[in-house]
């Protein structure tokens, strides 16, 4: 439940941030027609993403066993690549993300292109929704309790919508740099588990045949059906009896990504003072927070 909650919370907050900024700009301009078109585009993008997620899930369940393992390996690998890109991007841009979005929205209005703002809302939901569909498919395929996973995703989405609405109305202020760093740390751990799962399914698919000697016996800790199993396997992706290639893959992903996320930023290394973190403020705006 926790991994899917974090995925939908992070993706949902990013999408609602963009939508909130666009909606605020259009509302201030009195562009009701464009605002209605934006909400229509958001709805269409949402339906497309749901359809993509359902299609991926159905395909992964209806294929023969070996083809299922192949598809799960591919989906898991794509999810890991997406998580890595997100962590790197947010490490570099989280502090000025809102300012950049507002600048882009302001430029669109200055050029008289309200449709560019409508497209921003549509593409934001389409991009974040497609990423979420891939993440969730990979996580659900690796989970023993898909019902709990879907519940976590729903709770994450509802929380993100509540944060987005509260930020737009001015009742919630969110330090984006700290938020994305915290959720980035969670996603790195989840993604390391997906690396381990992808290596396992790749072996089942006949793609990886080396490194299959048992590395550890964690069955006394990761007992199937226990609370600890839910934590270690469901959240961390650690299997009761991982093989050598799975342990190597888990460590090879987790350690460098954690060092990157928590290491000094480029501005800190060069001695240049970093900018204050953006904080979502009333009516979709942002303000600096020291």
XYZ file of N, CA and C in Angstrom:
870
model
N 0.819 -1.212 0.000
C 0.000 0.000 0.000
C 0.855 1.265 0.000
N 1.923 1.279 0.819
C 2.742 2.483 0.947
C 3.416 2.897 -0.365
N 4.031 1.955 -1.121
C 4.657 2.376 -2.375
C 3.681 3.017 -3.357
N 2.507 2.421 -3.519
C 1.540 2.991 -4.462
C 1.001 4.320 -3.948
N 0.877 4.459 -2.624
C 0.455 5.739 -2.038
C 1.457 6.836 -2.372
N 2.747 6.546 -2.192
C 3.792 7.546 -2.450
C 3.825 7.928 -3.925
N 3.707 6.923 -4.799
C 3.732 7.194 -6.235
C 2.604 8.147 -6.627
N 1.390 7.840 -6.215
C 0.249 8.675 -6.601
C 0.287 10.030 -5.910
N 0.803 10.090 -4.684
C 0.925 11.375 -3.996
C 1.887 12.284 -4.734
N 3.035 11.770 -5.082
C 4.048 12.586 -5.758
C 3.572 13.017 -7.131
N 3.108 12.056 -7.931
C 2.668 12.388 -9.281
C 1.449 13.313 -9.237
N 0.553 13.053 -8.283
C -0.648 13.877 -8.184
C -0.354 15.300 -7.792
N 0.567 15.498 -6.847
C 0.914 16.862 -6.422
C 1.542 17.634 -7.578
N 2.416 16.989 -8.335
C 3.047 17.680 -9.463
C 2.006 18.095 -10.496
N 1.062 17.195 -10.788
C 0.034 17.519 -11.775
C -0.904 18.613 -11.268
N -1.336 18.508 -10.004
C -2.259 19.519 -9.474
C -1.583 20.873 -9.332
N -0.278 20.877 -9.113
C 0.457 22.146 -9.064
C 0.350 22.871 -10.399
N 0.576 22.137 -11.480
C 0.502 22.738 -12.814
C -0.924 23.179 -13.122
N -1.883 22.303 -12.837
C -3.287 22.637 -13.115
C -3.726 23.858 -12.305
N -3.311 23.918 -11.037
C -3.681 25.048 -10.192
C -3.148 26.365 -10.713
N -1.904 26.354 -11.172
C -1.307 27.574 -11.716
C -2.034 28.007 -12.984
N -2.296 27.047 -13.874
C -2.994 27.362 -15.121
C -4.407 27.878 -14.831
N -5.117 27.198 -13.924
C -6.477 27.626 -13.585
C -6.494 29.022 -12.988
N -5.494 29.345 -12.158
C -5.424 30.671 -11.550
C -5.219 31.746 -12.615
N -4.339 31.477 -13.563
C -4.084 32.446 -14.632
C -5.332 32.671 -15.469
N -5.996 31.578 -15.850
C -7.188 31.712 -16.687
C -8.323 32.400 -15.932
N -8.460 32.099 -14.646
C -9.517 32.738 -13.854
C -9.286 34.236 -13.742
N -8.034 34.635 -13.527
C -7.728 36.060 -13.397
C -7.977 36.804 -14.703
N -7.850 36.095 -15.814
C -8.086 36.714 -17.123
C -9.565 36.652 -17.519
N -10.384 35.991 -16.711
C -11.796 35.868 -17.044
C -12.043 34.994 -18.255
N -11.099 34.095 -18.556
C -11.214 33.235 -19.746
C -11.991 31.976 -19.388
N -13.307 32.127 -19.215
C -14.123 30.995 -18.770
C -14.176 29.877 -19.797
N -14.224 30.243 -21.079
C -14.272 29.221 -22.113
C -13.001 28.386 -22.109
N -11.855 29.060 -22.017
C -10.576 28.343 -21.974
C -10.475 27.501 -20.707
N -11.019 28.022 -19.598
C -10.981 27.263 -18.346
C -11.810 25.995 -18.466
N -12.986 26.094 -19.109
C -13.808 24.886 -19.317
C -13.092 23.896 -20.226
N -12.434 24.422 -21.252
C -11.688 23.543 -22.154
C -10.533 22.860 -21.426
N -9.900 23.580 -20.490
C -8.811 22.972 -19.738
C -9.312 21.797 -18.907
N -10.456 21.992 -18.220
C -11.003 20.906 -17.408
C -11.448 19.731 -18.277
N -11.949 20.025 -19.468
C -12.302 18.955 -20.405
C -11.044 18.185 -20.808
N -9.967 18.923 -21.098
C -8.708 18.275 -21.469
C -8.148 17.435 -20.336
N -8.251 17.943 -19.106
C -7.802 17.185 -17.936
C -8.596 15.893 -17.802
N -9.907 15.966 -18.029
C -10.759 14.778 -17.937
C -10.392 13.750 -19.002
N -10.178 14.224 -20.232
C -9.808 13.314 -21.326
C -8.461 12.657 -21.041
N -7.495 13.445 -20.572
C -6.171 12.913 -20.260
C -6.263 11.865 -19.153
N -7.106 12.128 -18.161
C -7.285 11.173 -17.067
C -7.842 9.850 -17.586
N -8.853 9.920 -18.450
C -9.441 8.704 -19.017
C -8.420 7.937 -19.851
N -7.605 8.641 -20.617
C -6.578 7.986 -21.428
C -5.567 7.248 -20.549
N -5.188 7.879 -19.437
C -4.213 7.262 -18.540
C -4.797 6.046 -17.839
N -6.063 6.145 -17.435
C -6.726 4.991 -16.821
C -6.799 3.839 -17.822
N -7.144 4.158 -19.069
C -7.212 3.131 -20.111
C -5.848 2.484 -20.335
N -4.779 3.288 -20.325
C -3.427 2.755 -20.501
C -3.064 1.831 -19.349
N -3.396 2.250 -18.110
C -3.100 1.416 -16.952
C -3.850 0.101 -16.974
N -5.133 0.148 -17.306
C -5.942 -1.074 -17.359
C -5.424 -2.006 -18.451
N -5.061 -1.433 -19.601
C -4.543 -2.248 -20.710
C -3.254 -2.959 -20.314
N -2.340 -2.220 -19.674
C -1.084 -2.839 -19.235
C -1.348 -3.963 -18.236
N -2.254 -3.712 -17.310
C -2.536 -4.716 -16.282
C -3.180 -5.954 -16.894
N -4.143 -5.761 -17.792
C -4.808 -6.895 -18.421
C -3.823 -7.713 -19.252
N -2.986 -7.012 -20.004
C -1.991 -7.721 -20.817
C -1.061 -8.554 -19.945
N -0.645 -7.977 -18.815
C 0.291 -8.684 -17.948
C -0.353 -9.890 -17.273
N -1.697 -9.940 -17.228
C -2.386 -11.056 -16.591
C -2.829 -12.123 -17.588
N -3.110 -11.729 -18.829
C -3.699 -12.643 -19.803
C -2.674 -13.358 -20.679
N -1.442 -12.905 -20.666
C -0.425 -13.539 -21.491
C -0.003 -14.882 -20.896
N 0.539 -15.782 -21.711
C 1.130 -17.010 -21.167
C 2.223 -16.669 -20.153
N 2.563 -17.629 -19.293
C 3.430 -17.359 -18.152
C 4.750 -16.697 -18.546
N 5.420 -17.257 -19.534
C 6.732 -16.713 -19.896
C 6.604 -15.304 -20.470
N 5.577 -15.082 -21.290
C 5.359 -13.749 -21.843
C 4.966 -12.747 -20.748
N 4.254 -13.234 -19.727
C 3.941 -12.385 -18.587
C 5.215 -11.910 -17.908
N 6.138 -12.847 -17.703
C 7.400 -12.486 -17.052
C 8.178 -11.491 -17.906
N 8.133 -11.667 -19.221
C 8.825 -10.731 -20.114
C 8.231 -9.329 -20.009
N 6.882 -9.271 -20.066
C 6.223 -7.972 -19.990
C 6.472 -7.307 -18.638
N 6.407 -8.076 -17.556
C 6.651 -7.514 -16.240
C 8.083 -6.990 -16.125
N 9.033 -7.667 -16.743
C 10.414 -7.202 -16.732
C 10.549 -5.878 -17.470
N 9.902 -5.786 -18.635
C 9.969 -4.554 -19.431
C 9.297 -3.401 -18.699
N 8.103 -3.637 -18.171
C 7.373 -2.582 -17.454
C 8.147 -2.142 -16.219
N 8.700 -3.108 -15.476
C 9.484 -2.771 -14.297
C 10.711 -1.952 -14.636
N 11.371 -2.298 -15.736
C 12.558 -1.555 -16.156
C 12.196 -0.129 -16.554
N 11.104 0.033 -17.291
C 10.651 1.375 -17.678
C 10.317 2.197 -16.431
N 9.669 1.570 -15.463
C 9.318 2.272 -14.226
C 10.568 2.741 -13.492
N 11.596 1.902 -13.439
C 12.848 2.284 -12.778
C 13.493 3.468 -13.493
N 13.506 3.428 -14.819
C 14.081 4.533 -15.595
C 13.316 5.832 -15.320
N 11.985 5.741 -15.262
C 11.176 6.928 -14.994
C 11.440 7.501 -13.611
N 11.524 6.617 -12.613
C 11.805 7.069 -11.254
C 13.161 7.760 -11.202
N 14.152 7.165 -11.852
C 15.490 7.755 -11.863
C 15.476 9.137 -12.485
N 14.778 9.275 -13.594
C 14.680 10.584 -14.247
C 13.995 11.600 -13.338
N 12.907 11.180 -12.676
C 12.185 12.079 -11.789
C 13.061 12.564 -10.647
N 13.805 11.644 -10.037
C 14.658 12.013 -8.914
C 15.735 12.997 -9.353
N 16.362 12.728 -10.495
C 17.407 13.617 -11.001
C 16.827 14.986 -11.355
N 15.681 14.985 -12.024
C 15.064 16.250 -12.439
C 14.671 17.091 -11.224
N 14.019 16.461 -10.236
C 13.576 17.203 -9.072
C 14.745 17.650 -8.202
N 15.814 16.884 -8.177
C 17.006 17.301 -7.439
C 17.524 18.628 -7.993
N 17.430 18.784 -9.296
C 17.962 19.983 -9.947
C 16.981 21.142 -9.976
N 15.665 20.834 -10.039
C 14.707 21.908 -10.333
C 13.611 22.107 -9.292
N 13.575 21.317 -8.229
C 12.459 21.427 -7.285
C 12.356 22.819 -6.669
N 13.479 23.467 -6.417
C 13.448 24.758 -5.733
C 12.799 25.861 -6.566
N 12.911 25.758 -7.888
C 12.338 26.825 -8.716
C 11.280 26.307 -9.680
N 10.708 25.138 -9.360
C 9.738 24.533 -10.273
C 8.516 25.416 -10.453
N 7.932 25.874 -9.352
C 6.718 26.688 -9.448
C 6.978 27.989 -10.185
N 8.128 28.603 -9.902
C 8.456 29.849 -10.588
C 8.592 29.651 -12.079
N 9.194 28.547 -12.471
C 9.339 28.249 -13.894
C 7.986 28.035 -14.552
N 7.092 27.306 -13.868
C 5.763 27.069 -14.414
C 4.984 28.370 -14.552
N 5.071 29.222 -13.554
C 4.362 30.502 -13.621
C 4.918 31.373 -14.743
N 6.241 31.321 -14.933
C 6.850 32.080 -16.018
C 6.355 31.593 -17.370
N 6.263 30.264 -17.529
C 5.772 29.708 -18.792
C 4.317 30.085 -19.024
N 3.515 30.022 -17.958
C 2.108 30.389 -18.089
C 1.963 31.871 -18.410
N 2.767 32.707 -17.763
C 2.725 34.143 -18.033
C 3.122 34.464 -19.457
N 4.115 33.755 -19.977
C 4.544 33.970 -21.361
C 3.440 33.597 -22.331
N 2.734 32.513 -22.021
C 1.634 32.094 -22.898
C 0.538 33.145 -22.928
N 0.209 33.703 -21.764
C -0.817 34.740 -21.717
C -0.354 36.013 -22.412
N 0.925 36.346 -22.221
C 1.455 37.567 -22.833
C 1.387 37.488 -24.349
N 1.539 36.294 -24.885
C 1.481 36.124 -26.336
C 0.046 35.935 -26.822
N -0.902 35.982 -25.891
C -2.313 35.856 -26.265
C -2.740 34.442 -26.561
N -1.962 33.458 -26.100
C -2.272 32.061 -26.404
C -2.844 31.360 -25.179
N -4.138 31.507 -24.962
C -4.782 30.803 -23.854
C -4.819 29.302 -24.099
N -4.819 28.927 -25.380
C -4.849 27.500 -25.697
C -3.555 26.821 -25.277
N -2.461 27.574 -25.203
C -1.210 26.998 -24.711
C -1.347 26.597 -23.247
N -2.112 27.395 -22.486
C -2.353 27.060 -21.088
C -3.246 25.820 -20.978
N -4.251 25.740 -21.852
C -5.115 24.556 -21.870
C -4.273 23.308 -22.166
N -3.352 23.443 -23.124
C -2.479 22.314 -23.472
C -1.563 21.948 -22.308
N -1.111 22.952 -21.539
C -0.262 22.671 -20.381
C -0.981 21.767 -19.391
N -2.253 22.087 -19.109
C -3.022 21.263 -18.177
C -3.227 19.857 -18.692
N -3.582 19.746 -19.979
C -3.814 18.436 -20.587
C -2.544 17.580 -20.557
N -1.430 18.159 -20.994
C -0.179 17.406 -21.081
C 0.364 17.052 -19.701
N 0.126 17.935 -18.721
C 0.593 17.643 -17.359
C -0.074 16.378 -16.830
N -1.391 16.296 -16.988
C -2.121 15.126 -16.508
C -1.750 13.896 -17.327
N -1.614 14.062 -18.641
C -1.274 12.926 -19.505
C 0.094 12.361 -19.136
N 1.075 13.237 -18.938
C 2.428 12.779 -18.606
C 2.475 12.116 -17.237
N 1.972 12.814 -16.220
C 2.013 12.260 -14.869
C 1.143 11.012 -14.769
N 0.002 11.018 -15.462
C -0.882 9.865 -15.416
C -0.275 8.639 -16.080
N 0.409 8.845 -17.212
C 1.038 7.707 -17.879
C 2.170 7.151 -17.028
N 2.962 8.041 -16.429
C 4.027 7.579 -15.539
C 3.430 6.779 -14.384
N 2.336 7.287 -13.825
C 1.681 6.591 -12.713
C 1.180 5.217 -13.150
N 0.632 5.135 -14.362
C 0.124 3.854 -14.865
C 1.244 2.824 -14.952
N 2.409 3.251 -15.442
C 3.546 2.331 -15.545
C 4.036 1.930 -14.160
N 4.192 2.934 -13.255
C 4.634 2.631 -11.896
C 3.699 1.640 -11.219
N 2.402 1.948 -11.276
C 1.429 1.122 -10.568
C 1.369 -0.293 -11.137
N 1.461 -0.411 -12.455
C 1.463 -1.748 -13.058
C 2.640 -2.563 -12.563
N 3.825 -1.937 -12.531
C 5.019 -2.634 -12.052
C 4.887 -3.015 -10.583
N 4.370 -2.093 -9.769
C 4.227 -2.365 -8.335
C 3.165 -3.425 -8.060
N 2.052 -3.366 -8.779
C 0.987 -4.345 -8.569
C 1.417 -5.736 -9.025
N 2.192 -5.790 -10.105
C 2.692 -7.087 -10.569
C 3.621 -7.726 -9.536
N 4.335 -6.870 -8.779
C 5.279 -7.372 -7.778
C 4.635 -7.586 -6.420
N 3.359 -7.242 -6.295
C 2.679 -7.302 -4.999
C 1.849 -8.568 -4.863
N 1.770 -9.056 -3.625
C 0.914 -10.207 -3.328
C -0.504 -9.776 -2.971
N -0.694 -8.494 -2.715
C -2.010 -7.980 -2.326
C -2.334 -6.770 -3.202
N -2.889 -7.036 -4.371
C -3.159 -5.957 -5.308
C -4.287 -5.046 -4.814
N -5.203 -5.594 -4.018
C -6.266 -4.768 -3.463
C -5.710 -3.673 -2.570
N -4.737 -4.029 -1.725
C -4.107 -3.041 -0.851
C -3.336 -2.023 -1.679
N -2.698 -2.488 -2.750
C -1.963 -1.576 -3.617
C -2.874 -0.551 -4.268
N -4.008 -0.999 -4.761
C -4.966 -0.079 -5.377
C -5.541 0.890 -4.343
N -5.761 0.405 -3.127
C -6.244 1.283 -2.061
C -5.222 2.368 -1.750
N -3.959 1.980 -1.676
C -2.901 2.958 -1.436
C -2.833 3.999 -2.535
N -2.985 3.548 -3.791
C -2.969 4.483 -4.910
C -4.119 5.472 -4.827
N -5.300 4.965 -4.486
C -6.472 5.832 -4.373
C -6.291 6.855 -3.247
N -5.781 6.401 -2.101
C -5.543 7.317 -0.985
C -4.497 8.370 -1.352
N -3.461 7.956 -2.071
C -2.438 8.907 -2.502
C -3.006 9.951 -3.436
N -3.867 9.513 -4.357
C -4.478 10.448 -5.302
C -5.398 11.430 -4.576
N -6.213 10.909 -3.654
C -7.121 11.781 -2.902
C -6.332 12.794 -2.083
N -5.241 12.355 -1.458
C -4.402 13.269 -0.678
C -3.789 14.341 -1.568
N -3.320 13.939 -2.755
C -2.728 14.899 -3.685
C -3.756 15.927 -4.138
N -4.979 15.469 -4.423
C -6.033 16.396 -4.834
C -6.375 17.366 -3.707
N -6.389 16.853 -2.466
C -6.681 17.715 -1.318
C -5.584 18.765 -1.143
N -4.329 18.346 -1.296
C -3.211 19.290 -1.186
C -3.284 20.324 -2.308
N -3.566 19.842 -3.524
C -3.654 20.760 -4.656
C -4.762 21.781 -4.492
N -5.925 21.318 -4.054
C -7.048 22.236 -3.854
C -6.759 23.199 -2.704
N -6.200 22.667 -1.607
C -5.870 23.525 -0.475
C -4.846 24.582 -0.832
N -3.867 24.202 -1.670
C -2.858 25.167 -2.109
C -3.482 26.239 -2.996
N -4.366 25.820 -3.877
C -5.023 26.759 -4.786
C -5.888 27.758 -4.019
N -6.579 27.258 -2.986
C -7.450 28.125 -2.202
C -6.702 28.914 -1.144
N -5.451 28.537 -0.909
C -4.641 29.295 0.041
C -4.590 28.719 1.432
N -5.187 27.552 1.659
C -5.198 26.988 3.002
C -4.022 26.083 3.308
N -3.264 25.700 2.282
C -2.134 24.794 2.479
C -0.905 25.395 1.818
N 0.214 25.397 2.542
C 1.487 25.845 1.977
C 2.444 24.665 2.004
N 3.060 24.401 0.875
C 3.879 23.201 0.722
C 5.269 23.581 0.250
N 6.278 23.214 1.030
C 7.664 23.421 0.632
C 8.021 22.351 -0.392
N 8.093 22.758 -1.660
C 8.262 21.779 -2.737
C 9.600 21.060 -2.670
N 10.669 21.785 -2.328
C 11.988 21.153 -2.288
C 12.018 20.024 -1.264
N 11.486 20.277 -0.062
C 11.475 19.248 0.978
C 10.517 18.118 0.617
N 9.363 18.479 0.036
C 8.380 17.461 -0.338
C 8.963 16.495 -1.361
N 9.567 17.025 -2.423
C 10.091 16.152 -3.469
C 11.327 15.383 -3.003
N 12.080 15.943 -2.045
C 13.233 15.203 -1.525
C 12.766 14.013 -0.700
N 11.742 14.226 0.140
C 11.215 13.142 0.970
C 10.609 12.042 0.104
N 9.723 12.423 -0.815
C 9.093 11.415 -1.670
C 10.106 10.783 -2.610
N 11.141 11.548 -3.005
C 12.197 10.980 -3.838
C 12.939 9.871 -3.114
N 13.193 10.064 -1.808
C 13.867 9.027 -1.020
C 13.013 7.767 -0.966
N 11.711 7.937 -0.769
C 10.819 6.789 -0.742
C 10.812 6.061 -2.085
N 10.773 6.826 -3.162
C 10.718 6.212 -4.494
C 12.015 5.508 -4.855
N 13.140 5.998 -4.349
C 14.412 5.314 -4.606
C 14.390 3.919 -3.988
N 13.887 3.824 -2.761
C 13.791 2.520 -2.094
C 12.825 1.608 -2.852
N 11.679 2.166 -3.245
C 10.701 1.386 -4.007
C 11.301 0.932 -5.337
N 12.011 1.839 -5.995
C 12.596 1.522 -7.299
C 13.684 0.465 -7.179
N 14.453 0.499 -6.091
C 15.458 -0.544 -5.872
C 14.777 -1.913 -5.759
N 13.620 -1.922 -5.109
C 12.851 -3.160 -5.046
C 12.375 -3.602 -6.411
N 11.995 -2.634 -7.258
C 11.579 -2.975 -8.624
C 12.751 -3.533 -9.434
N 13.969 -3.028 -9.175
C 15.156 -3.579 -9.843
C 15.296 -5.058 -9.485
N 15.154 -5.354 -8.193
C 15.262 -6.744 -7.740
C 14.167 -7.607 -8.377
N 12.955 -7.072 -8.421
C 11.841 -7.825 -9.016
C 12.057 -8.031 -10.513
N 12.534 -6.993 -11.192
C 12.781 -7.109 -12.634
C 13.855 -8.147 -12.931
N 14.875 -8.198 -12.095
C 15.914 -9.210 -12.284
C 15.357 -10.611 -12.049
N 14.427 -10.717 -11.114
C 13.797 -12.023 -10.843
C 12.933 -12.465 -12.024
N 12.088 -11.547 -12.521
C 11.216 -11.908 -13.648
C 12.024 -12.112 -14.923
N 13.151 -11.398 -15.048
C 14.007 -11.601 -16.217
C 14.588 -13.018 -16.224
N 14.887 -13.535 -15.045
C 15.350 -14.925 -14.953
C 14.222 -15.891 -15.314
N 13.016 -15.606 -14.803
C 11.875 -16.463 -15.116
C 11.556 -16.435 -16.608
N 11.851 -15.311 -17.263
C 11.604 -15.196 -18.700
C 12.710 -15.831 -19.528
N 13.800 -16.256 -18.868
C 14.910 -16.878 -19.578
C 15.924 -15.887 -20.124
N 15.857 -14.630 -19.674
C 16.780 -13.600 -20.173
C 18.066 -13.510 -19.363
N 18.004 -13.772 -18.084
C 19.183 -13.704 -17.216
C 19.348 -15.057 -16.542
N 20.444 -15.732 -16.860
C 20.667 -17.075 -16.348
C 21.865 -17.159 -15.408
N 22.583 -16.064 -15.230
C 23.760 -16.065 -14.351
C 23.398 -15.419 -13.011
N 24.261 -15.626 -12.028
C 24.073 -15.012 -10.715
C 22.868 -15.532 -9.964
N 22.512 -16.803 -10.178
C 21.290 -17.344 -9.574
C 21.544 -18.141 -8.298
N 22.782 -18.120 -7.818
C 23.052 -18.783 -6.536
C 22.419 -17.981 -5.403
N 21.880 -18.677 -4.422
C 21.230 -17.985 -3.305
C 22.262 -17.178 -2.535
N 21.977 -15.907 -2.315
C 22.909 -15.031 -1.607
C 22.621 -14.978 -0.122
N 21.337 -14.930 0.249
C 20.940 -14.784 1.642
C 19.697 -15.636 1.910
N 19.522 -15.987 3.158
C 18.294 -16.647 3.583
C 17.644 -15.753 4.642
N 16.656 -14.991 4.207
C 15.977 -14.049 5.099
C 14.589 -14.539 5.490
N 14.348 -15.831 5.288
C 13.007 -16.361 5.528
C 12.569 -16.224 6.980
N 13.532 -16.190 7.916
C 13.165 -16.011 9.318
C 12.715 -14.588 9.602
N 13.171 -13.656 8.761
C 12.785 -12.240 8.915
C 11.608 -11.919 8.017
N 11.719 -12.341 6.749
C 10.678 -12.055 5.770
C 9.757 -13.261 5.667
N 9.096 -13.592 6.768
C 8.188 -14.741 6.778
C 6.931 -14.404 5.991
N 6.560 -15.218 4.993
C 5.369 -14.938 4.180
C 4.123 -14.749 5.044
N 3.366 -13.693 4.749
C 2.131 -13.419 5.457
C 2.288 -12.589 6.715
N 3.527 -12.308 7.118
C 3.752 -11.537 8.335
C 3.796 -10.043 8.025
N 3.732 -9.233 9.099
C 3.838 -7.782 8.942
C 5.213 -7.416 8.395
N 6.233 -8.120 8.873
C 7.587 -7.852 8.381
C 7.720 -8.172 6.899
N 7.001 -9.201 6.459
C 7.016 -9.515 5.037
C 6.386 -8.388 4.229
N 5.316 -7.795 4.756
C 4.689 -6.663 4.071
C 5.654 -5.503 3.934
N 6.473 -5.290 4.966
C 7.443 -4.191 4.926
C 8.592 -4.505 3.985
N 9.246 -5.648 4.204
C 10.451 -5.961 3.446
C 10.162 -6.295 1.988
N 9.127 -7.092 1.751
C 8.821 -7.481 0.376
C 7.910 -6.464 -0.298
N 6.850 -6.056 0.400
C 5.882 -5.137 -0.202
C 6.425 -3.740 -0.421
N 7.259 -3.247 0.500
C 7.773 -1.880 0.398
C 9.194 -1.856 -0.149
N 10.073 -2.696 0.419
C 11.480 -2.663 0.022
C 11.793 -3.584 -1.139
N 10.875 -4.490 -1.471
C 11.101 -5.383 -2.593
C 12.077 -6.505 -2.308
N 12.387 -6.744 -1.036
C 13.365 -7.766 -0.664
C 12.669 -9.117 -0.532
N 13.191 -10.117 -1.231
C 12.614 -11.454 -1.223
C 13.169 -12.281 -0.057
N 12.451 -13.328 0.379
C 12.939 -14.158 1.490
C 14.284 -14.822 1.209
N 14.497 -15.236 -0.053
C 15.758 -15.894 -0.406
C 16.306 -15.290 -1.704
N 16.819 -14.074 -1.622
C 17.320 -13.415 -2.831
C 18.576 -14.094 -3.363
N 18.711 -14.061 -4.684
C 19.907 -14.626 -5.311
C 20.930 -13.516 -5.510
N 22.129 -13.910 -5.926
C 23.257 -12.977 -6.005
C 22.960 -11.792 -6.912
N 22.433 -12.040 -8.112
C 22.205 -10.951 -9.070
C 21.163 -9.972 -8.544
N 20.189 -10.453 -7.783
C 19.153 -9.570 -7.228
C 19.727 -8.668 -6.147
N 20.587 -9.212 -5.296
C 21.219 -8.401 -4.244
C 22.135 -7.359 -4.863
N 22.906 -7.765 -5.854
C 23.809 -6.816 -6.526
C 23.012 -5.693 -7.178
N 21.935 -6.049 -7.873
C 21.108 -5.037 -8.530
C 20.483 -4.079 -7.532
N 19.997 -4.597 -6.404
C 19.374 -3.757 -5.365
C 20.373 -2.748 -4.813
N 21.552 -3.231 -4.458
C 22.580 -2.346 -3.898
C 23.129 -1.381 -4.944
N 23.317 -1.880 -6.174
C 23.893 -1.050 -7.233
C 22.991 0.114 -7.607
N 21.688 -0.038 -7.382
C 20.766 1.071 -7.650
C 20.601 1.955 -6.418
N 20.352 1.342 -5.274
C 19.999 2.099 -4.069
C 21.131 3.020 -3.604
N 22.343 2.509 -3.522
C 23.433 3.294 -2.929
C 23.784 4.527 -3.770
N 24.046 4.398 -5.081
C 24.372 5.605 -5.854
C 23.240 6.628 -5.890
N 21.992 6.156 -5.999
C 20.875 7.094 -6.067
C 20.676 7.819 -4.737
N 20.860 7.112 -3.621
C 20.740 7.756 -2.311
C 21.841 8.787 -2.118
N 23.058 8.458 -2.533
C 24.165 9.409 -2.427
C 23.900 10.638 -3.289
N 23.316 10.434 -4.464
C 23.010 11.564 -5.335
C 21.930 12.450 -4.730
N 20.862 11.831 -4.237
C 19.747 12.612 -3.719
C 20.141 13.422 -2.489
N 20.887 12.818 -1.582
C 21.227 13.486 -0.329
C 22.586 14.173 -0.352
N 23.289 14.051 -1.483
C 24.560 14.733 -1.609
C 24.368 16.220 -1.841
N 25.459 16.990 -1.804
C 25.357 18.446 -2.026
C 24.895 18.762 -3.433
N 24.089 19.795 -3.548
C 23.635 20.230 -4.863
C 24.768 20.908 -5.595
N 24.552 21.145 -6.884
C 25.576 21.789 -7.693
C 25.915 23.168 -7.156
N 24.916 23.912 -6.726
C 25.164 25.253 -6.218
C 25.952 25.209 -4.922
N 25.698 24.169 -4.100
C 26.435 24.053 -2.849
C 27.888 23.728 -3.098
N 28.166 22.873 -4.111
C 29.549 22.512 -4.395
C 30.332 23.682 -4.911
N 29.693 24.545 -5.687
C 30.410 25.677 -6.259
C 30.451 26.864 -5.327
N 29.724 26.759 -4.195
C 29.739 27.840 -3.233
C 28.732 28.921 -3.521
N 27.922 28.755 -4.571
C 26.909 29.744 -4.898
C 25.696 29.534 -4.020
N 25.199 30.574 -3.375
C 24.039 30.396 -2.503
C 22.863 29.831 -3.278
N 22.202 28.842 -2.698
C 21.035 28.253 -3.367
C 19.838 29.154 -3.181
N 18.896 29.069 -4.104
C 17.693 29.865 -4.026
C 16.782 29.323 -2.943
N 15.948 30.187 -2.424
C 14.981 29.732 -1.431
C 13.997 28.773 -2.074
N 13.513 27.859 -1.274
C 12.592 26.863 -1.813
C 11.244 27.498 -2.115
N 10.650 27.094 -3.241
C 9.312 27.561 -3.579
C 8.297 26.935 -2.631
N 7.340 27.724 -2.244
C 6.244 27.250 -1.409
C 4.943 27.639 -2.072
N 4.058 26.670 -2.266
C 2.769 26.962 -2.881
C 2.000 27.898 -1.974
N 1.450 28.953 -2.548
C 0.715 29.950 -1.782
C -0.644 30.195 -2.401
N -1.487 31.047 -1.811
C -2.855 31.215 -2.268
C -2.996 31.484 -3.753
N -4.127 31.021 -4.276
C -4.527 31.247 -5.681
C -3.511 30.735 -6.657
N -2.840 29.636 -6.304
C -1.954 28.989 -7.250
C -0.607 29.654 -7.382
N -0.314 30.643 -6.568
C 0.958 31.317 -6.675
C 2.018 30.631 -5.841
N 3.205 31.195 -5.824
C 4.274 30.683 -4.992
C 4.962 31.848 -4.332
N 5.613 31.542 -3.209
C 6.435 32.542 -2.573
C 7.710 31.866 -2.124
N 8.725 32.600 -1.859
C 9.992 32.016 -1.432
C 9.970 31.780 0.064
N 10.585 30.668 0.451
C 10.696 30.334 1.861
C 12.137 30.053 2.162
N 12.707 30.766 3.087
C 14.114 30.596 3.380
C 14.372 29.231 4.000
